[in-house]
mmCIF file of C-alpha atoms in Angstrom:
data_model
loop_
_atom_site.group_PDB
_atom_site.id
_atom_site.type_symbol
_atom_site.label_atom_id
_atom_site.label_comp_id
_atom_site.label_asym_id
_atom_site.label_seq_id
_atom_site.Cartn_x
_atom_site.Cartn_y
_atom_site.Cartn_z
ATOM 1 C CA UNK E 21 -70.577 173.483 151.279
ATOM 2 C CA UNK E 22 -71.646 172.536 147.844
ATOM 3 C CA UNK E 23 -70.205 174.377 144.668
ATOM 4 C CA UNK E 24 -71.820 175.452 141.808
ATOM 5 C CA UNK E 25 -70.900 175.446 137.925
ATOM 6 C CA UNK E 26 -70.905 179.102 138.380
ATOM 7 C CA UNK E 27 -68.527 178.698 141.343
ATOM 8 C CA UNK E 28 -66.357 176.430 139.047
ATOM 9 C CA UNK E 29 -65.904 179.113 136.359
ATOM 10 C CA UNK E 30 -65.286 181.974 138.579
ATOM 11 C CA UNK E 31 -62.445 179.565 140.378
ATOM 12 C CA UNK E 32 -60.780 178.740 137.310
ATOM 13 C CA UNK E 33 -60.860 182.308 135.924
ATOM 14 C CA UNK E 34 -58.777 183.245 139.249
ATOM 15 C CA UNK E 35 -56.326 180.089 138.923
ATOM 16 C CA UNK E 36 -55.913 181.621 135.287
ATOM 17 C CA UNK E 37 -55.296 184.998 136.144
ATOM 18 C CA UNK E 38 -52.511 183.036 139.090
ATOM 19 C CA UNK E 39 -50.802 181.938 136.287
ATOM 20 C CA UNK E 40 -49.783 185.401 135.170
ATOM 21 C CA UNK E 41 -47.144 185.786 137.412
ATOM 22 C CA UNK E 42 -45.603 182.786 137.426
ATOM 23 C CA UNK E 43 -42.187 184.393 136.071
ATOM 24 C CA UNK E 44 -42.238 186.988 138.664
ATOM 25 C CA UNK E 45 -43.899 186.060 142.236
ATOM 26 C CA UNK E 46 -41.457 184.147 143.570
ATOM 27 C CA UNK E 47 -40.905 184.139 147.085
ATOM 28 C CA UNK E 48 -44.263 184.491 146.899
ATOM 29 C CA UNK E 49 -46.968 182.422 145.779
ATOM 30 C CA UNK E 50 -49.128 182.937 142.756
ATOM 31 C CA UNK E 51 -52.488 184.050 143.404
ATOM 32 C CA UNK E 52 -55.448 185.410 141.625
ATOM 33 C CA UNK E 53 -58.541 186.908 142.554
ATOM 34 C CA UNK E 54 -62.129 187.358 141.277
ATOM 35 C CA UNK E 55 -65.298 189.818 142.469
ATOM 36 C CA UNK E 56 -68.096 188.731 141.437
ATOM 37 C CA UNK E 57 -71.472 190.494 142.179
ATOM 38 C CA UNK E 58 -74.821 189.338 140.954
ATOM 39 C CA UNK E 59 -73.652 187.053 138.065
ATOM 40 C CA UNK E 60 -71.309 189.917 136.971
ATOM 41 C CA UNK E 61 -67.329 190.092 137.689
ATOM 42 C CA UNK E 62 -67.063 193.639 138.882
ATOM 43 C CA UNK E 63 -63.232 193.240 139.879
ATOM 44 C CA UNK E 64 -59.874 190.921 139.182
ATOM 45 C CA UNK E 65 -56.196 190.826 139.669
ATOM 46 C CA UNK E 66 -53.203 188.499 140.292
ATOM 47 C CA UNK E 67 -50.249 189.136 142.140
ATOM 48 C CA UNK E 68 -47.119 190.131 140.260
ATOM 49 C CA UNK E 69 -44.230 190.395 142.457
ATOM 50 C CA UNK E 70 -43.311 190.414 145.944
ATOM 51 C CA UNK E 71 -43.694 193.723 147.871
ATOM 52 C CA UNK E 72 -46.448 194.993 145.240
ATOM 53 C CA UNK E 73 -50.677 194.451 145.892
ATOM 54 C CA UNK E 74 -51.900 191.128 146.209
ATOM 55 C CA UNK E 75 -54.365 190.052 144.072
ATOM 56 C CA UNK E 76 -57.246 190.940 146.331
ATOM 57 C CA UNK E 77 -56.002 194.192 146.269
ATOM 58 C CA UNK E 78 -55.722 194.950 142.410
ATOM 59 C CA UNK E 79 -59.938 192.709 142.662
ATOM 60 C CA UNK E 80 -61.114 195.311 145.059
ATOM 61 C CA UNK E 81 -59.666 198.367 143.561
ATOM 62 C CA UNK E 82 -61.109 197.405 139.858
ATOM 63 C CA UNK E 83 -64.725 196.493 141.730
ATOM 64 C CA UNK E 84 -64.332 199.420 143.962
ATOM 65 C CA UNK E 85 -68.094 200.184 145.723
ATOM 66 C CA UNK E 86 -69.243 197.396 143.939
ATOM 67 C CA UNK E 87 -67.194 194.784 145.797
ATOM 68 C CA UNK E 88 -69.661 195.626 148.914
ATOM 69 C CA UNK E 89 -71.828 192.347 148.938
ATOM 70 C CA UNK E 90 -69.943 190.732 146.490
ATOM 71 C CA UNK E 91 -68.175 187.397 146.692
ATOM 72 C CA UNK E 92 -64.447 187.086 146.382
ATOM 73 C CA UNK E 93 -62.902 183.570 144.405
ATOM 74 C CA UNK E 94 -59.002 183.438 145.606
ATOM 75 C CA UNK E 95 -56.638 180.664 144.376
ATOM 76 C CA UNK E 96 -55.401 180.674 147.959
ATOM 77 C CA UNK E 97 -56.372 182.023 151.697
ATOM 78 C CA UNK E 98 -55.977 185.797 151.985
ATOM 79 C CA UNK E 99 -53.241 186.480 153.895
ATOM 80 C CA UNK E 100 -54.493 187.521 157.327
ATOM 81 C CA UNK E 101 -50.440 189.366 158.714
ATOM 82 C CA UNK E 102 -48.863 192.571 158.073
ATOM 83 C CA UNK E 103 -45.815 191.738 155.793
ATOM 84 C CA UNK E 104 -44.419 194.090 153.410
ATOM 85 C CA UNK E 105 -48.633 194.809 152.325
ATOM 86 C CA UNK E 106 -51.413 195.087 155.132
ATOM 87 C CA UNK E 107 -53.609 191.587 155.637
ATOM 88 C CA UNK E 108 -55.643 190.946 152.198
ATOM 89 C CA UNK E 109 -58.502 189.441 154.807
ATOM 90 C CA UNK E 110 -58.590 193.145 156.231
ATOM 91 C CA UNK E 111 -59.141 194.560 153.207
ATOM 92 C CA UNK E 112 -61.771 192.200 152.227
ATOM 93 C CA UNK E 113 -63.745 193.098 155.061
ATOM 94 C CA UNK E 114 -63.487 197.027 155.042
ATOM 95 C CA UNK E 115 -64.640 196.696 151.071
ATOM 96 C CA UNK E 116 -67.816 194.627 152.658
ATOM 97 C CA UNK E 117 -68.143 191.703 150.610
ATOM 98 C CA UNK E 118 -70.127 188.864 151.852
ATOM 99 C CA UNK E 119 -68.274 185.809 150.903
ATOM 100 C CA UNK E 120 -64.827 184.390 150.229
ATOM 101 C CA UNK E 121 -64.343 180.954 148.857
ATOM 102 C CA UNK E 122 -60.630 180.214 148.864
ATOM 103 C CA UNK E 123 -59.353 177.029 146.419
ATOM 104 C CA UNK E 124 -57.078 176.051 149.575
ATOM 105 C CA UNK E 125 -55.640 177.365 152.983
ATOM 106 C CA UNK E 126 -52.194 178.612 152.741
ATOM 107 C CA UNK E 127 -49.692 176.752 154.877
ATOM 108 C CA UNK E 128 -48.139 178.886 155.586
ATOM 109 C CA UNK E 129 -47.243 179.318 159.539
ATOM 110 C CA UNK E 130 -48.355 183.142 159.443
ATOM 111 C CA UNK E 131 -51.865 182.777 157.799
ATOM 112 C CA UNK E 132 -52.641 178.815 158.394
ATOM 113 C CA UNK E 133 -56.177 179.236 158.565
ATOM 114 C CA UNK E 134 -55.995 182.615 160.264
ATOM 115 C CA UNK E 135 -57.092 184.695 157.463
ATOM 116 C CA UNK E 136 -60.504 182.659 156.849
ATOM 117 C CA UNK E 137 -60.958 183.029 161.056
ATOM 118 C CA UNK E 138 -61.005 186.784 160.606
ATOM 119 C CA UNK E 139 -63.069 186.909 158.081
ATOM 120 C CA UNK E 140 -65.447 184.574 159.607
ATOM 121 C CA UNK E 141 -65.215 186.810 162.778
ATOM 122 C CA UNK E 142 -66.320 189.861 160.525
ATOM 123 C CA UNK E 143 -69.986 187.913 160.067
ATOM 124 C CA UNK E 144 -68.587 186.771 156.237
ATOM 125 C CA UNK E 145 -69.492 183.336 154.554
ATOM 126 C CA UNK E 146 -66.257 181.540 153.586
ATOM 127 C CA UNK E 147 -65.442 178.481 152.323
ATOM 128 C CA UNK E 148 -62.618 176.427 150.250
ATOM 129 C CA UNK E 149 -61.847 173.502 148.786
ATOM 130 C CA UNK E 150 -63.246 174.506 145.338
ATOM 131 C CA UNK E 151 -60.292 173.213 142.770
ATOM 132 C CA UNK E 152 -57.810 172.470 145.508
ATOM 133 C CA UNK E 153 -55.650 170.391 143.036
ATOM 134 C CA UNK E 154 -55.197 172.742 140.505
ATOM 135 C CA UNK E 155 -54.626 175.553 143.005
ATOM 136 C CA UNK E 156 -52.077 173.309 144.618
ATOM 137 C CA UNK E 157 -50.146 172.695 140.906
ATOM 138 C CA UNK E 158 -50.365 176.549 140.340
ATOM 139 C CA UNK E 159 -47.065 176.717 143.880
ATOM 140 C CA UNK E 160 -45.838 173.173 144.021
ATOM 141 C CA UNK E 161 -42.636 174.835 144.980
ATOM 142 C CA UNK E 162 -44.131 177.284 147.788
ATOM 143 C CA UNK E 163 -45.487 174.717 149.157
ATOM 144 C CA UNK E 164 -43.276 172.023 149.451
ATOM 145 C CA UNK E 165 -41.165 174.686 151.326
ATOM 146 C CA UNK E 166 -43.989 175.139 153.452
ATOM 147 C CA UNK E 167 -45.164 172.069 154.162
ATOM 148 C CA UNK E 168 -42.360 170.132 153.886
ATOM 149 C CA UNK E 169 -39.258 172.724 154.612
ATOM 150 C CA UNK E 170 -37.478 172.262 151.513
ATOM 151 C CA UNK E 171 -37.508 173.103 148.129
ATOM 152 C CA UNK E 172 -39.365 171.331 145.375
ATOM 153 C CA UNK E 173 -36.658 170.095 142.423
ATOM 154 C CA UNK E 174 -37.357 169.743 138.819
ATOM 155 C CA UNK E 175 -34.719 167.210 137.483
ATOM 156 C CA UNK E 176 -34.117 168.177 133.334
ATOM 157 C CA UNK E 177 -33.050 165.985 131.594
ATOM 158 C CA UNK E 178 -32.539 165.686 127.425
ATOM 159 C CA UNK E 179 -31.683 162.592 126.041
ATOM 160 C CA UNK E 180 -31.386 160.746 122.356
ATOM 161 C CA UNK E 181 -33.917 157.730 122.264
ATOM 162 C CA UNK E 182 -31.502 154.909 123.517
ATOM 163 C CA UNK E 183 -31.522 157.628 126.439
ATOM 164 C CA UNK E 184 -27.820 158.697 126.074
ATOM 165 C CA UNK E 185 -27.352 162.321 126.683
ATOM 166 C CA UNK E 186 -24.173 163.261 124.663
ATOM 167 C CA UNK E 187 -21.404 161.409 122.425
ATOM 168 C CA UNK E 188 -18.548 159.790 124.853
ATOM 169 C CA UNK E 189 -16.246 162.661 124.355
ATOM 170 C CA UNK E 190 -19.019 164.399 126.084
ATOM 171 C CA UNK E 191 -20.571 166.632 123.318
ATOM 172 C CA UNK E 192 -23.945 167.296 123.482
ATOM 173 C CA UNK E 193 -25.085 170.569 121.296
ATOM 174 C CA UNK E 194 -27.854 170.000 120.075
ATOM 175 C CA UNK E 195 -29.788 166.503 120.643
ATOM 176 C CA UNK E 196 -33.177 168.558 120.917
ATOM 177 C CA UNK E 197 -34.565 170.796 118.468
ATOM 178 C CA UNK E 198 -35.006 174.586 118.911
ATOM 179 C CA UNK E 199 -38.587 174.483 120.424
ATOM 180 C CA UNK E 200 -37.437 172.271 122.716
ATOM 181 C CA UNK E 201 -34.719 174.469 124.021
ATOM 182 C CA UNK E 202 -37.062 177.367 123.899
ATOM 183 C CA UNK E 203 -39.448 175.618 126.433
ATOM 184 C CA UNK E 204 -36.228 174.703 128.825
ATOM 185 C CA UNK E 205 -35.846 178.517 129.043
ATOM 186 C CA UNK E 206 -39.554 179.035 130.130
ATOM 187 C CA UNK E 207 -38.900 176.268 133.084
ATOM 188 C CA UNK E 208 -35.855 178.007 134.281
ATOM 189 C CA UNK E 209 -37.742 181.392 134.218
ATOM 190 C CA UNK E 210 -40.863 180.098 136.342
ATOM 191 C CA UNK E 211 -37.989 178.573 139.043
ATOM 192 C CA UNK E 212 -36.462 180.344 141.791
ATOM 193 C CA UNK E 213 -32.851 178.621 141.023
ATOM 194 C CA UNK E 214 -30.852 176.789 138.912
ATOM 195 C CA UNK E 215 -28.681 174.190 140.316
ATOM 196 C CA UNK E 216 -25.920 172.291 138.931
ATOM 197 C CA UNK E 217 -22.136 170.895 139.886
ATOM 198 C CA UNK E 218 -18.945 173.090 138.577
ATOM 199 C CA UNK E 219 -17.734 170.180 136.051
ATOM 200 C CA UNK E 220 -21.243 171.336 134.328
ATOM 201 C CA UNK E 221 -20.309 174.918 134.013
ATOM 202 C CA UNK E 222 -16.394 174.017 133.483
ATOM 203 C CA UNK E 223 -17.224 171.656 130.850
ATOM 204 C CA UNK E 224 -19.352 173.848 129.238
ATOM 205 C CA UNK E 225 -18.458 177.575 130.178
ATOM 206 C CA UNK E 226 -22.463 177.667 131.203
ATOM 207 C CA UNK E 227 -24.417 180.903 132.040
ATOM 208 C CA UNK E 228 -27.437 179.227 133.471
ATOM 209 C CA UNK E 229 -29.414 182.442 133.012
ATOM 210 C CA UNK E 230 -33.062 182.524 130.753
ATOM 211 C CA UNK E 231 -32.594 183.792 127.421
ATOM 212 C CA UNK E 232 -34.652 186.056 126.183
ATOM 213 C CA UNK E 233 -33.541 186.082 122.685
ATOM 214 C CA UNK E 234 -34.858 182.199 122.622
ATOM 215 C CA UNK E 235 -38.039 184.149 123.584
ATOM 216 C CA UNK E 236 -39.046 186.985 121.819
ATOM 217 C CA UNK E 237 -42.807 185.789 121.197
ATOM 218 C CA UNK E 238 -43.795 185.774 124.896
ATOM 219 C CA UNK E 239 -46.026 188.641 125.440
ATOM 220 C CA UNK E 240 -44.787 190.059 128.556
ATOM 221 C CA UNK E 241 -41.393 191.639 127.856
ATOM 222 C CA UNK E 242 -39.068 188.667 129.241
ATOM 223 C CA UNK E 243 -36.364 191.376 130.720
ATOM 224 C CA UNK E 244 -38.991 191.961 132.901
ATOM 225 C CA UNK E 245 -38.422 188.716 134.713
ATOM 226 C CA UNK E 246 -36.344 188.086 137.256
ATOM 227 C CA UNK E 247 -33.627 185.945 136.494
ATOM 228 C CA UNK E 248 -33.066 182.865 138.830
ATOM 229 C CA UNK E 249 -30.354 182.086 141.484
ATOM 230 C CA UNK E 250 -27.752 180.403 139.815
ATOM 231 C CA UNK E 251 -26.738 177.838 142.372
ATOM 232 C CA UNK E 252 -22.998 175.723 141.870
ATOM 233 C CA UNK E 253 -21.915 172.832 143.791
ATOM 234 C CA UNK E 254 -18.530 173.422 144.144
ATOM 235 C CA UNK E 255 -17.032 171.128 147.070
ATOM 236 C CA UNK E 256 -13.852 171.211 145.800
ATOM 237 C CA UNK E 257 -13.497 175.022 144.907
ATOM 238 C CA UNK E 258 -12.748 174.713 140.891
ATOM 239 C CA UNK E 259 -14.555 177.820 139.763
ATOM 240 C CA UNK E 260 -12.726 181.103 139.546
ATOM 241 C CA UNK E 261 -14.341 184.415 138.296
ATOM 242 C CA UNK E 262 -13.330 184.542 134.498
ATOM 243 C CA UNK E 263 -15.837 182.015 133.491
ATOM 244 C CA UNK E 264 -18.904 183.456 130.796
ATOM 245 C CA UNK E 265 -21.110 182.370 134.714
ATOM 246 C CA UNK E 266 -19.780 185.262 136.383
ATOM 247 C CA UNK E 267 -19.963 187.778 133.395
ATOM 248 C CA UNK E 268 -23.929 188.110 133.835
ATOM 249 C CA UNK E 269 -24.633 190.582 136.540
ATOM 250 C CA UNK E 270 -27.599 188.035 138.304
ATOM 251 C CA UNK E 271 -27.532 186.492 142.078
ATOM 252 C CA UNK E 272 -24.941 183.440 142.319
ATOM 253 C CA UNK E 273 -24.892 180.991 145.190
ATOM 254 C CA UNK E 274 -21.924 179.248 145.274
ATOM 255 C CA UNK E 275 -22.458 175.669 147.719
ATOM 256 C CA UNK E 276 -18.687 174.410 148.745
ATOM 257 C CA UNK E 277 -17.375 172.739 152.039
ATOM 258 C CA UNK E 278 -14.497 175.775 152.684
ATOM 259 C CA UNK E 279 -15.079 179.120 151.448
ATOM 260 C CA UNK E 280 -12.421 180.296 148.827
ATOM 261 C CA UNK E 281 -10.836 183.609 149.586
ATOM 262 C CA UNK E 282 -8.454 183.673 147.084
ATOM 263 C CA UNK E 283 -10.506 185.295 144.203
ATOM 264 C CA UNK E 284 -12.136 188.631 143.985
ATOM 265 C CA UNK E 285 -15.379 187.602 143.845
ATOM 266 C CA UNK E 286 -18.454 189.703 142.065
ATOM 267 C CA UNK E 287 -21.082 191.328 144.576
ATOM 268 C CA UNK E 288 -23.472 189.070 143.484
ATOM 269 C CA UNK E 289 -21.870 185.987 144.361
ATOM 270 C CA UNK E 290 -22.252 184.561 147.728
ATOM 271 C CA UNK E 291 -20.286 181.652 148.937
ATOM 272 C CA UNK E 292 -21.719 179.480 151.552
ATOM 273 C CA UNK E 293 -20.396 176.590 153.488
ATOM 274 C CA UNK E 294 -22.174 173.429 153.652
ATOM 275 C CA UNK E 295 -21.068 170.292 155.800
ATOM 276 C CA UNK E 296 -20.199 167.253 153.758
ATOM 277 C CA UNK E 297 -20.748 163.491 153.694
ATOM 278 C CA UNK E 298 -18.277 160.937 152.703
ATOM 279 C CA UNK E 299 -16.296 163.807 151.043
ATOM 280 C CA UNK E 300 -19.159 165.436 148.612
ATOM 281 C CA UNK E 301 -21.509 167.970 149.428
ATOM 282 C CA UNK E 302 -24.960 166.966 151.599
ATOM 283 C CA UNK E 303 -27.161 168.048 149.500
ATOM 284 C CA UNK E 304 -29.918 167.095 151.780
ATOM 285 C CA UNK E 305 -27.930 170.223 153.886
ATOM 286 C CA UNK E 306 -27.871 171.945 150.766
ATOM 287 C CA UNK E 307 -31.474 172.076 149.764
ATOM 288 C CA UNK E 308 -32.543 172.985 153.595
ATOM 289 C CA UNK E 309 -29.993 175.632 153.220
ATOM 290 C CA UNK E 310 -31.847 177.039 149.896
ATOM 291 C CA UNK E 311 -35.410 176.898 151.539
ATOM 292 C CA UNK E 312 -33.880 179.190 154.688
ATOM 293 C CA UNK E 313 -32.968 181.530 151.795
ATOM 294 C CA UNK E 314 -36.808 181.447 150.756
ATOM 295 C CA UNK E 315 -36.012 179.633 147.376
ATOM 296 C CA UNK E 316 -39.158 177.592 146.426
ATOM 297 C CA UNK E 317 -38.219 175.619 142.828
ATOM 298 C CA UNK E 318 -35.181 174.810 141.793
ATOM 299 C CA UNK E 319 -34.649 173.730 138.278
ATOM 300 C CA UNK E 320 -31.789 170.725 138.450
ATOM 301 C CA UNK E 321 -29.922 170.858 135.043
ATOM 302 C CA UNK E 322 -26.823 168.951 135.931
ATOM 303 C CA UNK E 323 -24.905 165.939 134.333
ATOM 304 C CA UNK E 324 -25.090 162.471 135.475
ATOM 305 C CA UNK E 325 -23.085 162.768 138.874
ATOM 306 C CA UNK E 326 -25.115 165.385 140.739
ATOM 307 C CA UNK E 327 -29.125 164.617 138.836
ATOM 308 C CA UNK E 328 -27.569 160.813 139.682
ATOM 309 C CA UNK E 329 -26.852 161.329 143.366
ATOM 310 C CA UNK E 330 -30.164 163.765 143.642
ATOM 311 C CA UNK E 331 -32.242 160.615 142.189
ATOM 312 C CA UNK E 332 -30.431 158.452 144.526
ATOM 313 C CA UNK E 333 -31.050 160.323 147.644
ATOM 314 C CA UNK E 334 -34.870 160.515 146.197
ATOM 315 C CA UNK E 335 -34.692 163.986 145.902
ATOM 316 C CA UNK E 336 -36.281 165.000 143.027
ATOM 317 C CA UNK E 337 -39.900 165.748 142.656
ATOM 318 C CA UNK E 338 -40.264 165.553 139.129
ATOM 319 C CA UNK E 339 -38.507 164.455 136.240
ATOM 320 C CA UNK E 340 -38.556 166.473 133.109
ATOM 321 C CA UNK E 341 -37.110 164.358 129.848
ATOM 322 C CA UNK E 342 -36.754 165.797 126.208
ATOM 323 C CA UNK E 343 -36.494 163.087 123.926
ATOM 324 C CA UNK E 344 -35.042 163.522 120.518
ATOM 325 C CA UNK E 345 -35.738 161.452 117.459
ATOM 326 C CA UNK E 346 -31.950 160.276 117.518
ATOM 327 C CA UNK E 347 -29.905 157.659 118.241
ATOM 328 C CA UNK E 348 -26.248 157.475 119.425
ATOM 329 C CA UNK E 349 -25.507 154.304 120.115
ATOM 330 C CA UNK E 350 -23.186 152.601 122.960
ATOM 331 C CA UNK E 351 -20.449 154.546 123.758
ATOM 332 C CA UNK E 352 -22.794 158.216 124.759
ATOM 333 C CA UNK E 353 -23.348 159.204 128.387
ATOM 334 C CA UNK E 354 -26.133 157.916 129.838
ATOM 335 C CA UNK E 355 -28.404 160.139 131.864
ATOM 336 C CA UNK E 356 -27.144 159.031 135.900
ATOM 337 C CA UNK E 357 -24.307 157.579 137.568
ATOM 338 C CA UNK E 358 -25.858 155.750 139.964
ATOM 339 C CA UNK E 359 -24.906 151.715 141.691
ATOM 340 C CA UNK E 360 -26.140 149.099 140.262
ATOM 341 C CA UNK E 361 -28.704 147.122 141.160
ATOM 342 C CA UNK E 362 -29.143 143.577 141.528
ATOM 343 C CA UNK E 363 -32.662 143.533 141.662
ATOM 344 C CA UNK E 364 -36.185 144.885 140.298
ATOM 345 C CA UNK E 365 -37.580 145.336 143.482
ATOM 346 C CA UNK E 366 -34.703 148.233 144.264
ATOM 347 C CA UNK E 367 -36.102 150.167 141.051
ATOM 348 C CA UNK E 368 -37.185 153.788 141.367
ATOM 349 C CA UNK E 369 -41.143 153.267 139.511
ATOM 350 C CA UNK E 370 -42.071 156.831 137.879
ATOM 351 C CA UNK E 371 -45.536 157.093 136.602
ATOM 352 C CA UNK E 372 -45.904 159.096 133.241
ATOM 353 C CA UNK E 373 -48.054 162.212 134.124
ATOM 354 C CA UNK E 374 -47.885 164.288 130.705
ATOM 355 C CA UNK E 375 -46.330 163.188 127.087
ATOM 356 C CA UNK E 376 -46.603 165.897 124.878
ATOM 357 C CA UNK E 377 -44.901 167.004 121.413
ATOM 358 C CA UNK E 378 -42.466 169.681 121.593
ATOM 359 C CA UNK E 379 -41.328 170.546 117.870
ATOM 360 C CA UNK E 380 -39.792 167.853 116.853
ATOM 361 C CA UNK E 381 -39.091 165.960 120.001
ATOM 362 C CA UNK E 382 -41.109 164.683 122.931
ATOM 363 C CA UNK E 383 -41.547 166.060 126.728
ATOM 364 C CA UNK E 384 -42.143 163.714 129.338
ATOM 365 C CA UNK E 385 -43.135 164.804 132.576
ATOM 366 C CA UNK E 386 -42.837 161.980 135.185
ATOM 367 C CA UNK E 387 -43.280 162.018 138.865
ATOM 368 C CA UNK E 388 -42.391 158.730 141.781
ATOM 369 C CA UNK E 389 -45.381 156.617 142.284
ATOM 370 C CA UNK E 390 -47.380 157.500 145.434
ATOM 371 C CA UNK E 391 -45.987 155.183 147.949
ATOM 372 C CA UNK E 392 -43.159 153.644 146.241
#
């Protein structure tokens, strides 16, 4: 079917209500919700955190009698199984309204079309399709793991402008600016996980957690959020529990090819074992392993062995690059350790997607060319 202006407005008002739980929804996916009778929006919500009311729910309870004939904008299919809520499609249908239009079907195995069957079933008009795209960028991570069975990676990466990432001696605080290191902390806090290697969090005594104190003008109180996994390659069991890591009472996965038994681990740390190749981790193996554990972005904030051997593998999704206004000449670290090439045509070709300011340095979001 054809969509309207009106349709339009009402989508993107649900896609912006979506993005209100970004920090919070993870397993599941962010989704918002509109009710819209008669040119009026009687009823809206998002979903805030797993367990808790969808969005159609917290819609339907604001509209309550007047969601009967109504029509119902969704950033994504309403679920149509009993999970840990009842089906959002059942709920639709005992509140009467007479339409759904969905931005996109989920993928995922349990709904997969089923929810917009039922309703159809129930004698109401549905459709989607209306913004797909942006619906799609509001769970890149859900659903890669859907879709694709492993987890979608964010490589960060902050660099001087001769793109050297610390001084040879390997110090590195600060290249960027404060702003800049205020909006790492809001891309860790919308990801599932942090990964890195153990010379990262050796060399640097690293908590990986978000801090709020770097964000004390975000509305929504940030201890709120959940924190994400911290997740350690550790293949050839380094870390031991006095580092500042384990000090911070959040989930730690630590990735190694024996488990260690000789510390006394925190609860919150779980060791698992992950089969090697040529002697290193395979991270291929280790990714798959996250997805099983329903992790849906990780956050890649490593040095230039592991983001170098993720790029390699062509395992990143997207590249995030701070640059700062500095330069520090010949002898710094570059950004990966990766073989050298002896010709263009073995290149990795990024395409530039976003260049914005931040403070006084630059973001550059850049993803692989379609097809290359």
């Amino acid at each position: 079917m054809s969509f309207t202006q009106a349709d339009q407005a009402y989508m993107a008002r649900a896609i912006e209500l979506a993005q209100q739980g970004r920090f919070t929804t993870t397993p599941n996916p962010n989704v918002g919700c509109v009710i819209v009778k008669n040119g009026e929006i009687v009823g809206e919500g998002f979903h805030l955190r797993a367990g808790e009311p969808h969005a159609e729910v917290h819609a339907l309870r604001q509209a309550q009698a007047r969601a009967r004939g109504a029509t119902a904008y969704v950033t994504l299919e309403p679920c149509s199984h009993y999970g840990r809520t009842p089906p959002c499609a059942k709920g639709l249908i005992e509140a009467g309204v007479s339409k759904v239009i969905a931005a996109m079907v989920d993928p995922n195995p349990e709904v997969a079309g089923r929810g917009l069957a039922m309703l159809n079933e129930a004698g109401i008009e549905t459709a989607f399709g209306l913004l797909e795209q942006q619906a799609r960028a509001l769970n890149k991570g859900f659903l890669k793991r859907m879709e694709q069975g492993r987890p979608y990676v964010i490589c960060k990466l902050a660099a001087s402008l001769d793109g050297k990432t610390a001084l040879g001696n390997g110090e590195s605080k600060w290249i960027t600016g404060p702003a800049a290191r205020r909006d790492v902390q809001l891309g860790r806090a919308q990801s599932c996980a942090i990964l890195t290697g153990a010379d990262t969090v050796l060399v640097d005594d690293a908590r990986l957690n978000v801090r709020a104190e770097e964000l004390t003008d975000i509305e929504r109180p940030v201890e709120q959020w959940r924190q994400p996994v911290r997740v350690i390659i550790d293949s050839q069991n380094r870390l031991h529990p006095e580092l500042a890591l384990f000090k911070i009472p959040s989930p730690v996965v630590i990735l190694r090819s024996d488990l260690d038994n000789q510390h006394n681990w925190p609860h919150f740390v779980e060791q698992i074992k992950v089969n090697t190749r040529a002697g290193r981790i395979d991270l291929q193996a280790a990714l798959n392993t996250l997805a099983e554990r329903n992790i849906n972005q990780i956050w890649l904030e490593a040095g230039a062995t592991l983001s170098g051997a993720m790029h390699q593998q062509g395992l990143i999704d997207e590249y995030l690059i701070y640059l700062a206004p500095k330069i520090i000449g010949t002898d710094g670290r570059d950004l990966f350790n990766s073989a050298a090439l002896s010709s263009m045509s073995q290149i990795t070709e990024l395409q530039f997607t976003e260049v914005t300011s931040i403070g006084t340095d630059i973001r550059i979001t850049a993803h692989k060319q379609q097809g290359k």
